[in-house]
Short mmCIF file of C-alpha atoms in Angstrom, two decimals:
data_model
loop_
_atom_site.label_atom_id
_atom_site.label_comp_id
_atom_site.label_asym_id
_atom_site.label_seq_id
_atom_site.Cartn_x
_atom_site.Cartn_y
_atom_site.Cartn_z
CA MET P 1 -0.68 -27.47 13.31
CA THR P 2 -3.03 -24.50 13.05
CA ALA P 3 -5.69 -24.34 15.73
CA GLN P 4 -9.21 -24.77 14.37
CA PRO P 5 -11.41 -21.66 14.65
CA THR P 6 -13.98 -21.80 17.41
CA GLN P 7 -17.47 -20.40 17.43
CA SER P 8 -17.65 -16.66 18.03
CA THR P 9 -17.88 -15.79 21.72
CA GLN P 10 -17.91 -12.55 23.65
CA PRO P 11 -14.30 -11.30 23.74
CA ASP P 12 -12.64 -10.61 27.07
CA LEU P 13 -11.12 -7.13 26.83
CA LEU P 14 -10.09 -6.83 30.49
CA TYR P 15 -6.66 -7.59 31.91
CA SER P 16 -6.37 -10.47 34.33
CA GLU P 17 -4.43 -10.25 37.60
CA GLU P 18 -1.68 -12.35 36.03
CA GLU P 19 -1.46 -10.00 33.06
CA ASP P 20 -1.26 -6.97 35.35
CA ALA P 21 1.54 -8.66 37.30
CA LEU P 22 3.36 -9.43 34.06
CA ARG P 23 3.01 -5.81 32.97
CA ALA P 24 4.47 -4.57 36.25
CA ALA P 25 7.44 -6.92 35.99
CA VAL P 26 8.22 -5.96 32.40
CA ARG P 27 7.81 -2.25 33.11
CA ASP P 28 10.17 -2.46 36.08
CA LEU P 29 12.76 -4.21 33.92
CA LEU P 30 12.46 -1.62 31.15
CA THR P 31 12.66 1.22 33.65
CA ASP P 32 15.99 -0.14 34.86
CA HIS P 33 17.45 -1.26 31.52
CA CYS P 34 15.86 0.86 28.77
CA ASP P 35 16.52 4.50 29.54
CA ALA P 36 15.53 6.88 26.73
CA ALA P 37 19.00 8.40 26.55
CA ASP P 38 20.54 4.95 26.12
CA VAL P 39 18.06 4.07 23.37
CA ILE P 40 18.91 7.28 21.50
CA ALA P 41 22.65 6.64 21.83
CA ARG P 42 22.24 3.03 20.74
CA ALA P 43 20.16 4.04 17.73
CA GLU P 44 23.02 6.24 16.53
CA SER P 45 25.54 3.41 16.84
CA ASP P 46 26.35 0.44 14.63
CA ALA P 47 24.66 -1.89 17.14
CA PRO P 48 21.08 -0.65 17.62
CA HIS P 49 19.82 -3.84 19.28
CA ASP P 50 20.13 -4.07 23.06
CA ARG P 51 21.53 -7.57 23.59
CA GLU P 52 21.58 -7.31 27.38
CA LEU P 53 17.93 -6.28 27.51
CA TRP P 54 17.03 -9.12 25.15
CA LYS P 55 18.87 -11.56 27.41
CA ALA P 56 16.99 -10.28 30.44
CA LEU P 57 13.64 -10.55 28.65
CA GLY P 58 14.25 -13.83 26.86
CA GLU P 59 16.42 -15.87 29.19
CA GLY P 60 15.87 -14.11 32.50
CA MET P 61 12.08 -13.76 32.36
CA GLY P 62 11.35 -16.46 29.79
CA LEU P 63 9.28 -14.10 27.65
CA ALA P 64 10.74 -15.30 24.34
CA GLY P 65 8.84 -18.56 24.75
CA LEU P 66 5.41 -17.30 25.79
CA LEU P 67 3.73 -18.71 22.67
CA VAL P 68 5.67 -21.98 22.75
CA PRO P 69 4.06 -25.02 24.48
CA GLU P 70 5.71 -26.23 27.67
CA SER P 71 6.46 -29.54 25.96
CA SER P 72 8.73 -27.63 23.56
CA GLY P 73 10.52 -25.65 26.25
CA GLY P 74 8.23 -22.63 26.29
CA GLN P 75 5.85 -21.04 28.77
CA GLY P 76 2.63 -22.29 27.22
CA ALA P 77 0.99 -18.86 27.53
CA THR P 78 -1.31 -17.13 25.05
CA HIS P 79 -1.34 -14.12 22.74
CA ARG P 80 -2.93 -12.11 25.54
CA GLU P 81 0.25 -12.25 27.63
CA VAL P 82 2.37 -11.49 24.57
CA ALA P 83 0.19 -8.45 23.90
CA VAL P 84 0.90 -7.13 27.40
CA VAL P 85 4.65 -7.50 26.83
CA LEU P 86 4.40 -5.69 23.50
CA GLU P 87 2.47 -2.84 25.10
CA GLU P 88 5.35 -2.24 27.49
CA LEU P 89 7.98 -2.62 24.78
CA GLY P 90 6.05 -0.06 22.74
CA ARG P 91 5.96 2.34 25.68
CA ALA P 92 9.76 2.15 25.88
CA VAL P 93 10.46 1.88 22.12
CA ALA P 94 12.70 -0.97 23.22
CA PRO P 95 15.32 -1.94 20.61
CA VAL P 96 14.84 -5.71 20.88
CA PRO P 97 13.65 -8.22 18.24
CA TYR P 98 10.68 -9.41 20.28
CA LEU P 99 7.99 -8.97 17.65
CA THR P 100 10.08 -10.50 14.90
CA SER P 101 11.49 -13.45 16.86
CA ALA P 102 9.16 -14.27 19.77
CA VAL P 103 6.01 -13.65 17.71
CA VAL P 104 6.42 -13.84 13.94
CA ALA P 105 9.24 -16.38 13.61
CA THR P 106 7.78 -18.44 16.46
CA GLU P 107 4.33 -18.50 14.87
CA ALA P 108 5.86 -19.65 11.57
CA LEU P 109 7.60 -22.53 13.34
CA LEU P 110 4.43 -23.49 15.18
CA ALA P 111 2.89 -24.13 11.77
CA CYS P 112 5.68 -26.57 10.87
CA GLU P 113 6.11 -30.22 11.78
CA GLY P 114 9.20 -32.37 12.11
CA ASP P 115 12.33 -32.54 14.22
CA GLU P 116 14.11 -29.60 12.58
CA ALA P 117 11.26 -27.20 13.31
CA ALA P 118 10.81 -28.55 16.85
CA LYS P 119 14.49 -28.13 17.64
CA LEU P 120 14.53 -24.59 16.31
CA LEU P 121 11.32 -23.72 18.16
CA SER P 122 12.90 -24.79 21.46
CA ALA P 123 15.97 -22.70 20.68
CA LEU P 124 13.85 -19.60 20.06
CA ALA P 125 11.82 -20.25 23.22
CA SER P 126 15.00 -20.22 25.31
CA GLY P 127 15.84 -16.71 24.14
CA ARG P 128 19.40 -17.75 23.33
CA THR P 129 18.60 -17.94 19.61
CA ILE P 130 16.97 -15.14 17.63
CA GLY P 131 14.93 -16.10 14.60
CA VAL P 132 13.65 -13.83 11.83
CA LEU P 133 11.17 -14.59 9.08
CA ALA P 134 12.82 -13.43 5.84
CA VAL P 135 9.78 -11.61 4.51
CA ALA P 136 9.69 -7.86 3.90
CA LEU P 137 8.37 -6.05 6.97
CA SER P 138 5.72 -4.24 4.91
CA THR P 139 4.09 -7.50 3.74
CA ALA P 140 0.47 -7.89 4.83
CA PRO P 141 -1.06 -11.24 5.80
CA GLY P 142 -2.12 -13.05 2.64
CA ALA P 143 -0.19 -10.71 0.34
CA PRO P 144 2.28 -12.09 -2.25
CA VAL P 145 5.65 -12.92 -0.73
CA LYS P 146 8.97 -12.58 -2.50
CA SER P 147 10.97 -15.78 -2.35
CA VAL P 148 14.37 -17.16 -3.39
CA ARG P 149 15.46 -20.16 -5.46
CA HIS P 150 16.23 -23.52 -3.90
CA GLU P 151 18.78 -25.55 -5.82
CA GLY P 152 20.70 -28.58 -4.60
CA GLY P 153 19.99 -27.96 -0.93
CA ALA P 154 21.08 -24.31 -1.11
CA LEU P 155 19.31 -20.97 -1.50
CA LEU P 156 20.05 -18.36 -4.16
CA GLY P 157 18.65 -14.85 -4.44
CA GLU P 158 18.12 -11.63 -2.50
CA LEU P 159 15.42 -10.33 -0.17
CA THR P 160 14.96 -6.74 0.98
CA GLY P 161 13.27 -4.98 3.88
CA ILE P 162 13.96 -7.74 6.41
CA ALA P 163 13.53 -6.40 9.94
CA ASP P 164 16.06 -7.29 12.66
CA ALA P 165 18.09 -9.45 10.27
CA SER P 166 21.28 -8.01 11.75
CA ALA P 167 20.34 -9.49 15.14
CA ALA P 168 19.25 -12.89 13.83
CA ASP P 169 20.98 -16.18 14.43
CA VAL P 170 18.72 -18.02 12.01
CA LEU P 171 16.51 -16.95 9.12
CA LEU P 172 13.27 -18.64 8.07
CA VAL P 173 13.21 -18.27 4.30
CA PRO P 174 10.35 -18.97 1.84
CA ALA P 175 11.55 -20.49 -1.44
CA GLN P 176 10.06 -20.65 -4.91
CA ASP P 177 9.48 -24.41 -4.58
CA GLY P 178 6.88 -23.68 -1.88
CA GLY P 179 9.04 -24.70 1.05
CA LEU P 180 10.13 -22.80 4.15
CA TYR P 181 13.79 -23.26 4.98
CA ALA P 182 16.04 -22.47 7.93
CA VAL P 183 19.35 -20.80 7.15
CA ASP P 184 22.08 -19.78 9.58
CA ALA P 185 22.52 -16.01 9.51
CA ALA P 186 26.28 -16.44 9.40
CA ALA P 187 25.94 -18.11 5.98
CA VAL P 188 24.33 -15.11 4.25
CA THR P 189 25.30 -11.53 3.48
CA ILE P 190 23.32 -8.96 5.46
CA THR P 191 23.52 -5.35 4.29
CA PRO P 192 21.84 -2.62 6.38
CA GLN P 193 19.23 -0.46 4.67
CA ILE P 194 18.32 3.11 5.50
CA SER P 195 15.43 2.89 7.95
CA LEU P 196 13.23 5.57 9.47
CA ASP P 197 12.91 3.60 12.71
CA LEU P 198 16.47 3.09 13.89
CA THR P 199 15.31 0.87 16.78
CA ARG P 200 13.98 -1.74 14.32
CA PRO P 201 16.56 -1.71 11.51
CA LEU P 202 15.94 -3.17 8.06
CA ALA P 203 18.43 -5.05 5.90
CA THR P 204 18.93 -6.69 2.55
CA VAL P 205 19.78 -10.38 2.79
CA ALA P 206 21.71 -12.01 -0.06
CA PHE P 207 21.71 -15.81 -0.39
CA ASP P 208 24.66 -17.07 -2.40
CA GLY P 209 24.48 -20.83 -2.03
CA ALA P 210 23.61 -20.79 1.69
CA ARG P 211 22.85 -24.29 2.94
CA ALA P 212 19.19 -24.69 3.89
CA ARG P 213 17.19 -27.04 6.10
CA LEU P 214 13.58 -27.74 5.15
CA LEU P 215 11.02 -26.85 7.82
CA THR P 216 7.79 -27.35 5.89
CA SER P 217 6.72 -27.78 2.28
CA ASP P 218 3.81 -25.35 2.84
CA ALA P 219 5.53 -22.02 3.34
CA ALA P 220 2.44 -20.05 2.33
CA GLN P 221 0.41 -21.32 5.26
CA ALA P 222 3.22 -20.81 7.77
CA VAL P 223 3.98 -17.29 6.51
CA ARG P 224 0.33 -16.26 6.54
CA ARG P 225 -0.10 -17.50 10.10
CA ALA P 226 3.02 -15.65 11.20
CA LEU P 227 2.09 -12.36 9.52
CA ARG P 228 -1.47 -12.50 10.82
CA ALA P 229 -0.25 -12.85 14.41
CA GLY P 230 2.37 -10.16 13.81
CA ALA P 231 -0.17 -7.70 12.41
CA GLY P 232 -2.65 -8.38 15.20
CA LEU P 233 -0.18 -8.06 18.06
CA LEU P 234 1.51 -5.04 16.49
CA ALA P 235 -1.61 -3.16 17.60
CA SER P 236 -0.56 -3.72 21.22
CA GLU P 237 2.85 -2.19 20.53
CA GLN P 238 1.12 0.77 18.89
CA LEU P 239 -1.19 1.05 21.90
CA GLY P 240 1.76 1.22 24.29
CA LEU P 241 3.43 3.85 22.13
CA ALA P 242 0.29 5.99 21.90
CA ASP P 243 -0.38 5.68 25.63
CA TRP P 244 3.16 6.85 26.46
CA CYS P 245 2.76 9.84 24.14
CA LEU P 246 -0.54 10.83 25.75
CA THR P 247 0.68 10.33 29.33
CA GLU P 248 3.91 12.25 28.84
CA THR P 249 2.19 15.07 26.97
CA VAL P 250 -0.41 15.52 29.72
CA ARG P 251 2.36 15.53 32.33
CA HIS P 252 4.34 18.12 30.38
CA LEU P 253 1.34 20.41 29.88
CA LYS P 254 0.60 20.29 33.60
CA ASP P 255 4.15 21.33 34.45
CA ARG P 256 4.68 23.87 31.67
CA LYS P 257 3.33 27.34 32.52
CA GLN P 258 2.42 30.29 30.34
CA PHE P 259 0.89 33.55 31.59
CA ASN P 260 1.33 32.11 35.08
CA ARG P 261 -0.98 29.15 34.46
CA PRO P 262 -0.42 25.55 33.28
CA VAL P 263 -0.47 25.30 29.49
CA GLY P 264 -2.75 22.29 29.78
CA GLY P 265 -5.43 24.52 31.27
CA PHE P 266 -6.14 26.22 27.95
CA GLN P 267 -9.42 25.04 26.46
CA ALA P 268 -8.09 24.34 22.98
CA LEU P 269 -5.42 21.97 24.31
CA LYS P 270 -7.94 20.27 26.60
CA HIS P 271 -10.07 19.42 23.57
CA ARG P 272 -7.08 18.02 21.69
CA LEU P 273 -6.03 15.86 24.61
CA ALA P 274 -9.58 14.64 25.23
CA HIS P 275 -9.87 13.60 21.58
CA LEU P 276 -6.55 11.80 21.76
CA TRP P 277 -7.59 10.05 24.98
CA LEU P 278 -10.69 8.68 23.28
CA GLU P 279 -8.59 7.40 20.40
CA VAL P 280 -6.21 5.64 22.78
CA VAL P 281 -9.10 4.04 24.70
CA ASN P 282 -10.59 2.76 21.44
CA THR P 283 -7.21 1.46 20.36
CA ARG P 284 -6.94 -0.47 23.62
CA ALA P 285 -10.29 -2.13 22.90
CA ALA P 286 -9.20 -3.08 19.37
CA ALA P 287 -5.82 -4.38 20.56
CA ARG P 288 -7.32 -6.42 23.40
CA ASN P 289 -9.97 -7.82 21.07
CA VAL P 290 -7.45 -9.11 18.54
CA ALA P 291 -5.20 -10.54 21.26
CA ASP P 292 -8.17 -12.40 22.71
CA ALA P 293 -9.25 -13.60 19.25
CA LEU P 294 -5.78 -14.96 18.49
CA SER P 295 -5.54 -16.68 21.86
CA THR P 296 -8.90 -18.43 21.43
CA ALA P 297 -8.53 -19.15 17.69
CA SER P 298 -11.79 -17.28 17.15
CA ALA P 299 -13.61 -17.50 13.84
CA ASP P 300 -13.51 -13.68 13.83
CA THR P 301 -9.72 -13.44 14.07
CA ASP P 302 -9.19 -12.13 10.54
CA VAL P 303 -11.79 -9.41 11.13
CA ALA P 304 -10.20 -8.53 14.49
CA VAL P 305 -6.74 -8.23 12.90
CA ALA P 306 -8.03 -5.98 10.11
CA VAL P 307 -9.97 -3.76 12.52
CA ALA P 308 -7.03 -3.43 14.91
CA GLN P 309 -4.53 -2.40 12.25
CA ALA P 310 -6.97 -0.16 10.38
CA TYR P 311 -7.50 1.79 13.61
CA ALA P 312 -4.31 1.50 15.69
CA ALA P 313 -1.80 2.59 13.07
CA PRO P 314 -3.19 6.11 12.45
CA VAL P 315 -3.87 6.62 16.17
CA ALA P 316 -0.24 5.87 17.05
CA VAL P 317 0.95 8.35 14.42
CA HIS P 318 -1.52 10.99 15.62
CA ALA P 319 -0.47 10.52 19.26
CA ALA P 320 3.22 10.88 18.38
CA GLU P 321 2.58 13.95 16.25
CA GLU P 322 0.56 15.59 19.02
CA ALA P 323 3.28 14.77 21.54
CA LEU P 324 5.92 16.34 19.33
CA GLN P 325 3.93 19.52 18.75
CA LEU P 326 2.60 19.97 22.27
CA HIS P 327 6.04 19.51 23.80
CA GLY P 328 6.97 22.68 21.93
CA GLY P 329 10.64 23.48 21.46
CA ILE P 330 11.99 20.59 23.54
CA GLY P 331 9.99 18.13 21.47
CA MET P 332 11.93 19.21 18.39
CA THR P 333 15.31 18.43 19.94
CA TRP P 334 17.21 15.19 19.32
CA GLU P 335 17.84 14.78 23.05
CA HIS P 336 14.14 14.40 23.83
CA PRO P 337 12.85 10.86 23.12
CA VAL P 338 9.62 11.90 21.37
CA HIS P 339 11.28 11.61 17.96
CA LEU P 340 11.86 7.90 18.64
CA TYR P 341 8.14 7.44 19.12
CA LEU P 342 7.22 9.40 16.01
CA LYS P 343 9.62 7.38 13.87
CA ARG P 344 8.42 4.08 15.33
CA ALA P 345 4.77 5.10 14.82
CA LYS P 346 5.38 6.18 11.22
CA ALA P 347 7.30 3.02 10.44
CA ASP P 348 4.73 0.80 12.18
CA SER P 349 1.99 2.31 10.04
CA LEU P 350 3.45 0.35 7.11
CA VAL P 351 4.38 -2.81 9.01
CA TYR P 352 2.46 -5.95 7.98
CA GLY P 353 0.24 -3.87 5.72
CA SER P 354 -0.95 -0.26 5.79
CA ALA P 355 -4.20 0.86 7.42
CA GLY P 356 -5.68 1.32 3.96
CA ALA P 357 -4.78 -2.23 2.95
CA HIS P 358 -6.40 -3.60 6.11
CA ARG P 359 -9.55 -1.53 5.46
CA GLU P 360 -9.83 -3.14 2.04
CA VAL P 361 -9.44 -6.59 3.57
CA LEU P 362 -12.02 -5.74 6.23
CA ALA P 363 -14.50 -4.58 3.60
CA GLY P 364 -14.22 -7.93 1.88
CA LEU P 365 -14.52 -9.91 5.10
CA VAL P 366 -17.74 -8.19 6.16
CA ASP P 367 -19.15 -7.97 2.62
CA LEU P 368 -19.03 -4.20 2.48
CA PRO P 369 -17.97 -3.28 -1.07
CA ALA P 370 -16.37 0.05 -1.80
CA PRO P 371 -18.61 2.67 -3.46
CA LEU P 372 -18.41 2.81 -7.25
#
């Protein structure tokens, strides 16, 4: 069931002690298991997802079930804790299906009732099963969703642009009859697509009579809830990415010398970094606001999601572009990880709706029509 919106209250943008402790634990794990060189090598292979890292996050730390109630085998946490995890995953450009499985697919299942959905939700919470919502990654909350046919208990059709489908154990598939169905990934044909972000690969999924299990007859509501949470929490991933780019660029410009002085001491670069710092700080406020709104089921959640994505997406791209340029020659090499961040930022700018699409939604929500 969807939580009922509450009256608007002052959002809490600060991190709690528990959230800071969670951040430290996740960062330590990623430092040990998500080295940039390994991510680059994995991205060039036929197996871009890091299964061992996913096992450590999902089963070892229980992070796959943060949004799942304790009664269903989860941690009973909130979107605020999930946002902290996504910040750290964004900082590492970690090749794990956390956003797609632990957030989007989980949110879709939380909107469903019945034994089938409950059983699958517990499986996802354990981290031993990876679920993916079979909706194109570029689909914005509330936008039309491509679906497949349901005939005689089986699904027929093809869907494109499905993120992390190659890592999935089960797919949550919207059908033309209005239902949301669960399909085992082994029963469908998954064909990789060319993707800019190799750490979050896309695929085409073909359904040729795959047996399906009904999760809910109201797929539209479940999909919208899932995409709204995905779009909102994506801002935290973009925040982590932008923060890494800023931190590493400042460090590099302090170490790099020209004319016997640190490059970062030149006034023009100081201004660029100061501007970028302000953008990152503002992104943090937007990301924390939407995480808090989602966790409290605020009446302003839709506005918070639109604001966060309208702002965070271009900031992440700008931060990655500045990092690439200000790292100079080494930034242009394949061995340096900055290209991973630029590709992730560019790809994320189209995930769950572009910044422009969210600005249009925001204008409608706050009754601010576009000029004629």
